[in-house]
Coordinates of C-alpha atoms and ligand atoms in Angstrom, one line a residue:
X1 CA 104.6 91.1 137.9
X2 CA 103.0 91.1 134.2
X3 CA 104.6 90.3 130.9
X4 CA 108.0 91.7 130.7
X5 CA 107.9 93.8 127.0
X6 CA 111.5 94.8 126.0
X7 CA 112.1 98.2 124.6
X8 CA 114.1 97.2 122.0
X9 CA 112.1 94.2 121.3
X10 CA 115.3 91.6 121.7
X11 CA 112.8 89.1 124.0
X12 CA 110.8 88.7 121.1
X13 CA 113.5 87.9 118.7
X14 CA 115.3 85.2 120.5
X15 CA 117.5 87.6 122.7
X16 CA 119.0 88.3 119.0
X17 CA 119.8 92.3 119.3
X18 CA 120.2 92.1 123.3
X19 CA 122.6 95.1 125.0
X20 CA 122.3 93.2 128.1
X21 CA 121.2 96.1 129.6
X22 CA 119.2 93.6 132.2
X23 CA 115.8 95.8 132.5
X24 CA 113.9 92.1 131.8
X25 CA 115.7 90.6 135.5
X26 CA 115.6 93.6 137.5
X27 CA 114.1 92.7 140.7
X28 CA 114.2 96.1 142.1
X29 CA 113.1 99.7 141.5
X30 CA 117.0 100.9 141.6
X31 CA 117.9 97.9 139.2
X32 CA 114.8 98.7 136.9
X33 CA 116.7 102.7 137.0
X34 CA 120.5 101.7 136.1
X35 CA 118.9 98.7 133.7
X36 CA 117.2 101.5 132.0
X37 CA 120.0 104.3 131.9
X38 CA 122.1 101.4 130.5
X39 CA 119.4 101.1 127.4
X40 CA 119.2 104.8 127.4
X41 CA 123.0 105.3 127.0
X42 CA 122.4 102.2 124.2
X43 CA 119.5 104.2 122.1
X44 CA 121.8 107.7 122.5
X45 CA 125.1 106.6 121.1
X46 CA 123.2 104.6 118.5
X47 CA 120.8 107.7 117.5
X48 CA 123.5 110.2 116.1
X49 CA 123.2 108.9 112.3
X50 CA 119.1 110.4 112.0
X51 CA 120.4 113.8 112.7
X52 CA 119.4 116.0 108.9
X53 CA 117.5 113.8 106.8
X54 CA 113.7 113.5 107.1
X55 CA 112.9 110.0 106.6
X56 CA 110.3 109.0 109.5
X57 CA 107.9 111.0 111.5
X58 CA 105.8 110.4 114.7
X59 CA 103.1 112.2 115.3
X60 CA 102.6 112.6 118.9
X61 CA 100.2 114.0 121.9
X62 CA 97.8 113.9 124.2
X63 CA 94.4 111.8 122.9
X64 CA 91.9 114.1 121.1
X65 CA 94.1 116.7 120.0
X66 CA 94.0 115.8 116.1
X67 CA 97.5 113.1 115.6
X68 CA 95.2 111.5 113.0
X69 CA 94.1 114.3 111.4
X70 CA 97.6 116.3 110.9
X71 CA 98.7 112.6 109.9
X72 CA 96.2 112.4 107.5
X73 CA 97.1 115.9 106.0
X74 CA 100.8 115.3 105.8
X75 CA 100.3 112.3 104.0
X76 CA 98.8 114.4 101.2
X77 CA 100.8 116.3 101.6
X78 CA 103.7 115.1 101.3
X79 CA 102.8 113.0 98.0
X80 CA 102.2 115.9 96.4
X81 CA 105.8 117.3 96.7
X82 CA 106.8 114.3 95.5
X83 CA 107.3 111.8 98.3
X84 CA 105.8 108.0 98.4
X85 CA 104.5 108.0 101.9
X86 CA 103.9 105.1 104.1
X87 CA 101.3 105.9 106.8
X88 CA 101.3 103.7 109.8
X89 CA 98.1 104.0 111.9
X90 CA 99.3 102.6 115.3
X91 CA 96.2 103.6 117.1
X92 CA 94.0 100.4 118.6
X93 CA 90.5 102.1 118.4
X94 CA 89.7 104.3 115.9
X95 CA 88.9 103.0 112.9
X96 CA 88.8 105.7 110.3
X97 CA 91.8 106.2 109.4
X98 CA 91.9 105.1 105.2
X99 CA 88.9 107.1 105.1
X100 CA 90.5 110.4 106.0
X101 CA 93.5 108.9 103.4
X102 CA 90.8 108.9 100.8
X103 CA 91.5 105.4 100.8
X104 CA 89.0 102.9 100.1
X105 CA 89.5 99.9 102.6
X106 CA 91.5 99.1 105.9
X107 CA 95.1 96.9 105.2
X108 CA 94.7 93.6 106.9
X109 CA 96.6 94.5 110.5
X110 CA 100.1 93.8 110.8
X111 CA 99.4 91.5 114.0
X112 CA 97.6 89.3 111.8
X113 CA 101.1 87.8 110.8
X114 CA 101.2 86.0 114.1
X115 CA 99.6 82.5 113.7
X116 CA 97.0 83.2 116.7
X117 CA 95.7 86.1 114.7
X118 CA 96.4 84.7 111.3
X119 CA 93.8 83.1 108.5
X120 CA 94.2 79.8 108.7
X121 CA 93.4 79.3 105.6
X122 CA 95.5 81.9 104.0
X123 CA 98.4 82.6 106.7
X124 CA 100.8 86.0 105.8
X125 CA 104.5 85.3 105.8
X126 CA 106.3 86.9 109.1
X127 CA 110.1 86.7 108.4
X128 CA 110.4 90.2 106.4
X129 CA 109.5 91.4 109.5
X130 CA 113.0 90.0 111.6
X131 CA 115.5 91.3 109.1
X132 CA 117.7 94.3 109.4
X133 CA 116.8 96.3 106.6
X134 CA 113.2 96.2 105.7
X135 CA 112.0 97.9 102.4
X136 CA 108.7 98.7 100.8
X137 CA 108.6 96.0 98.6
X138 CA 109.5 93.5 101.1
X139 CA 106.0 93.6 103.2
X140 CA 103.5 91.4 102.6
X141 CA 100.7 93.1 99.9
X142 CA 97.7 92.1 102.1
X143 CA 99.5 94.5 105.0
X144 CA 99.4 97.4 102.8
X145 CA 96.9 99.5 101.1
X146 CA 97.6 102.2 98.6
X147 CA 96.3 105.0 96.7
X148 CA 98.9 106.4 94.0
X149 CA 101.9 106.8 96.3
X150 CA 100.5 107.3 99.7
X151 CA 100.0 103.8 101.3
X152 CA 98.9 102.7 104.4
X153 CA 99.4 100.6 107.0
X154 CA 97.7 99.6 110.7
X155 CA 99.3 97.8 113.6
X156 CA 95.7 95.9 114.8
X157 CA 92.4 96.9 116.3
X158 CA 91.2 95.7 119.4
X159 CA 87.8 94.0 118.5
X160 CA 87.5 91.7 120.7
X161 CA 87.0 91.9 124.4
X162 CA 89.2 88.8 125.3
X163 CA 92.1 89.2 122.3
X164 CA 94.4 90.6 125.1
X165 CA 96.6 93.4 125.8
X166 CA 98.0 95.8 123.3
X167 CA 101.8 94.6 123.5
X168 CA 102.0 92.3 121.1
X169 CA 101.4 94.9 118.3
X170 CA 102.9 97.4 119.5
X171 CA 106.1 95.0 119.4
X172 CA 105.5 94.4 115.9
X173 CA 105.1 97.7 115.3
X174 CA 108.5 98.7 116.5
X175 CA 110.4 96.2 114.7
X176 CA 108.8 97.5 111.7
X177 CA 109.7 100.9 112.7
X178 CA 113.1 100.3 113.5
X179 CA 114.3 98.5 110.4
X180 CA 112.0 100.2 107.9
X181 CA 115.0 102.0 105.6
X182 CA 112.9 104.2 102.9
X183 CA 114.1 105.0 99.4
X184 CA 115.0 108.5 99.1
X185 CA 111.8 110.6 98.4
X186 CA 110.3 108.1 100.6
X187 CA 108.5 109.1 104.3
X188 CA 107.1 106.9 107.0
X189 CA 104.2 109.1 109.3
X190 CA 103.4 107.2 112.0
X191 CA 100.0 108.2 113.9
X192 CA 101.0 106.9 117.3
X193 CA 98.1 106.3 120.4
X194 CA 97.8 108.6 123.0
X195 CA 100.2 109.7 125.6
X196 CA 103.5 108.9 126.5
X197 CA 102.9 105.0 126.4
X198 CA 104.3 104.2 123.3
X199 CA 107.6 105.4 124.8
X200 CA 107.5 103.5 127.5
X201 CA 107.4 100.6 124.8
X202 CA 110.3 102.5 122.7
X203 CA 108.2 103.0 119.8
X204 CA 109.7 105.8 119.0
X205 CA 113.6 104.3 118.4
X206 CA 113.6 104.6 114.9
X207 CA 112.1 108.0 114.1
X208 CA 113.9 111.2 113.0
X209 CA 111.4 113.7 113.8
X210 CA 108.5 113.8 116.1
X211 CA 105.9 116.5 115.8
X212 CA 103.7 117.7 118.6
X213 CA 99.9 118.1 118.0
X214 CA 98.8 120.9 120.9
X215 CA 95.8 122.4 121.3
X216 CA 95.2 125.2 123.7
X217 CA 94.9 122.8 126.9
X218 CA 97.6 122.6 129.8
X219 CA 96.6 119.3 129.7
X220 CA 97.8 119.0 126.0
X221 CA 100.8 121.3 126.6
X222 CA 101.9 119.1 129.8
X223 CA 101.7 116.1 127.7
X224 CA 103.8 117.8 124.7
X225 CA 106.3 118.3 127.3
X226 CA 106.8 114.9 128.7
X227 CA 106.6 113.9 124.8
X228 CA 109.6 116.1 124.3
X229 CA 111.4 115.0 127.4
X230 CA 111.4 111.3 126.2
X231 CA 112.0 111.7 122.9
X232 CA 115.3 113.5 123.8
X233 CA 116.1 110.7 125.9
X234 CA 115.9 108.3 123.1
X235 CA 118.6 110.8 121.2
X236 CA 115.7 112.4 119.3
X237 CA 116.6 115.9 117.9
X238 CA 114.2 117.0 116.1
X239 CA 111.3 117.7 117.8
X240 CA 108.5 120.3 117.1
X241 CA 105.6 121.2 118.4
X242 CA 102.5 122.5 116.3
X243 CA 99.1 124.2 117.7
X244 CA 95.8 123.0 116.3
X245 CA 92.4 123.9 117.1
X246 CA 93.4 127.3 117.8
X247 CA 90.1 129.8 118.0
X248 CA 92.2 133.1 117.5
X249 CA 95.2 135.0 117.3
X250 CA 95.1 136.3 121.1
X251 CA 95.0 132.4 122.1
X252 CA 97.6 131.2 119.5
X253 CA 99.6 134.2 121.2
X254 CA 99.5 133.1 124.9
X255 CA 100.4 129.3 123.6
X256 CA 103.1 130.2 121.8
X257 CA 104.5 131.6 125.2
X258 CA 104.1 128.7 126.5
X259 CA 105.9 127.1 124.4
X260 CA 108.7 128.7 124.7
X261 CA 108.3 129.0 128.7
X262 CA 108.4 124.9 128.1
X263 CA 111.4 125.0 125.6
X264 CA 109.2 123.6 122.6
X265 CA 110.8 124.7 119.4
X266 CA 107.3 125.7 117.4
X267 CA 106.4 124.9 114.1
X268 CA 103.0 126.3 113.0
X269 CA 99.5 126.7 114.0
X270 CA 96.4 124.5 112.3
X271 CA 93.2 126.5 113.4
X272 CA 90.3 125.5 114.2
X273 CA 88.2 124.7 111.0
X274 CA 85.0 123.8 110.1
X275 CA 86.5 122.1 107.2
X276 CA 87.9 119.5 109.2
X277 CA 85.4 119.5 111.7
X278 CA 82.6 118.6 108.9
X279 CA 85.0 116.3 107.5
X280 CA 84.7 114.5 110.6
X281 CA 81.5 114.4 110.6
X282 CA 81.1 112.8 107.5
X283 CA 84.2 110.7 107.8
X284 CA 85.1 112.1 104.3
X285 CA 88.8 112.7 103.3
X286 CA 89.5 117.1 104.6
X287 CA 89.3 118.1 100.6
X288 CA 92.3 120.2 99.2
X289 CA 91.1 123.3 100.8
X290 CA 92.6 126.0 103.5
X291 CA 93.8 123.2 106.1
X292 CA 95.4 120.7 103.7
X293 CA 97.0 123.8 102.2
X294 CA 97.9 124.9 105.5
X295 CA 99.5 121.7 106.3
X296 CA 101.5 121.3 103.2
X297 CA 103.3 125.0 104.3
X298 CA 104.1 123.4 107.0
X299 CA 105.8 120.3 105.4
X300 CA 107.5 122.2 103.4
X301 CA 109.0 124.6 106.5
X302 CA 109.9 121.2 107.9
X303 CA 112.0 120.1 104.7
X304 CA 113.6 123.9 104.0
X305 CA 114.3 123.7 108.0
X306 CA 115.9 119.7 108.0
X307 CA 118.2 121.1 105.3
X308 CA 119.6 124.4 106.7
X309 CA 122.1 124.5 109.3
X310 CA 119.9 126.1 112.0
X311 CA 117.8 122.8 111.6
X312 CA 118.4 121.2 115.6
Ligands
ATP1 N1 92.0 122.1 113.4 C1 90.8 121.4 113.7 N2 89.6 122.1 113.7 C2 88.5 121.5 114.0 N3 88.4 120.2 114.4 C3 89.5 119.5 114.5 C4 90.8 120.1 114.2 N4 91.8 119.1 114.4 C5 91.1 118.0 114.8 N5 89.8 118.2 114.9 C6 88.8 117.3 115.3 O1 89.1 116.8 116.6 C7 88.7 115.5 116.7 C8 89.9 114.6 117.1 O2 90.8 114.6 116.1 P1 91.8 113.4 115.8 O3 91.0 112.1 115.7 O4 92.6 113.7 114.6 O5 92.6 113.4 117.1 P2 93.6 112.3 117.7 O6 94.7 113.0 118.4 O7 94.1 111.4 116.5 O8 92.7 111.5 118.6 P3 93.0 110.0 119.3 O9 93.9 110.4 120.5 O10 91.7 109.5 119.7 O11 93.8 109.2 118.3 C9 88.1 115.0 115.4 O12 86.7 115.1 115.5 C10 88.7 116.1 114.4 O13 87.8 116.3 113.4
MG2 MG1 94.1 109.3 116.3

């Protein structure tokens, strides 16, 4: 058996936190399936509090379908109605994302707190990271990188082939994203990886809202779906779904019953755009054109819609 990785990160803190749900001893499949209805049941009952209030946001799908780029978009979104917005980039890869922020250089990684990935010479302090309530100002400068109010952050790149498996960060990562309390007028966006993995780590815990990036794939859809079955199991309620890369109106018509044939509540359509797409290929920040504008619709549907009672 490999490393056992709690979900809600108590191993890692000195069993401080622990539900005793008993996922990290269960020897068998149908312990492993009552250890993790137990930390289910925990998440639910301790979920009900992120129900109105936008204050942190996943972005979520299947790889390809643009998480960075929406990211990217809301971010700037976002800061220009007003909010200071805290980007984490949780992806292990791809290394462009200050660039699409319009942000000059990458943060030094939040694994690099941990002395075996630390400077020697110039180690970051680590205990912000272990208290209850973190807040802007409490994380380390050299984490963070910033460009008026939109900052960034990034959870650690995989550069070399022996550092090891991408646990430890995403352990970090979830600590952060669990006691990170923003001001008001203050967002978290975090561009998760891939897939459903991130789940499986309970990533996700602290969020409010996740957002779907689809594109017109079953593939993507199937994914979107699974995204939305987990996230309601971790006592998520607001969950949308939103289409990008769509060619036409007859295909943003056919997903859109999909959607609904999958119970995804929809929140808008990105098309496909050569704006992004020669973004891209410059790795220039998308300028303040059709898709950012797009985008920032979109935000704003998103806040009108968190405030109004039809909002769940
Ligand atoms: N609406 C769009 N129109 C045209 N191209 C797009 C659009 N959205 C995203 N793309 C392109 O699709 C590619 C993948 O986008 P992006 O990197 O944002 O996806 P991702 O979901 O973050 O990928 P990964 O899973 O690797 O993190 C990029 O080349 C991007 O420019
Ligand atoms: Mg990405």
């Amino acid at each position: 058996m490999g490393t056992f990785h709690c979900p809600i990160g108590a191993a890692s803190r000195g069993t401080t936190g622990c539900v005793d749900c008993g996922l990290c001893s269960a020897a068998t499949k149908a312990e492993r399936i009552a250890a993790a209805d137990r930390m289910r049941e925990y998440i639910r009952a301790t979920a009900g509090t992120r129900a109105g209030v936008i204050k942190k946001i996943a972005v979520c799908g299947k790889g390809g379908v643009g998480k960075s780029t929406f990211s990217a978009l809301l971010a700037a979104s976002t800061v220009s109605l007003g909010y200071r917005t805290l980007v984490i980039d949780t992806d292990e890869s791809n290394p462009s994302m200050h660039r699409r922020l319009g942000i000059g250089k990458e943060p030094e990684p939040l694994l690099s707190i941990l002395e075996r990935f630390s400077d020697e010479a110039a180690p970051i302090e680590a205990a912000w990271l272990d208290r209850d309530e973190i807040r802007f100002e409490d994380i380390p400068e050299r984490l963070v990188v910033s460009r008026d109010k939109l900052s960034l952050m990034c959870s650690g790149k995989i550069d070399d082939p022996l550092i090891g498996c991408a646990c430890t960060m995403s352990d970090l990562t979830r600590n952060l994203m669990v006691n990170y309390v923003p001001d008001e007028k203050e967002l978290v966006i975090t561009d998760l990886e891939a897939g459903v993995e991130s789940f499986g780590r309970g990533m996700e815990q602290g969020v409010d809202t996740i957002i779907m990036i689809i594109e017109p794939t079953l593939d993507s859809l199937m994914v979107a779906a699974k995204v939305q079955y987990m996230s309601e199991g971790l006592g998520i309620r607001r969950i949308r779904g939103i289409l990008n890369k769509i060619p036409d109106k007859a295909t943003e018509k056919q997903m859109r019953a999909l959607l609904k044939e999958h119970n995804i509540r929809y929140l808008g359509t990105m098309p496909l755009s050569s704006e992004i797409s020669l973004s891209a290929l410059t790795g220039a920040m998308i300028p303040e054109g059709e898709a950012y504008q797009n985008v920032k619709n979109l935000a704003c549907l998103m806040f009108d819609e968190a405030e109004m009672d039809y909002d769940l």
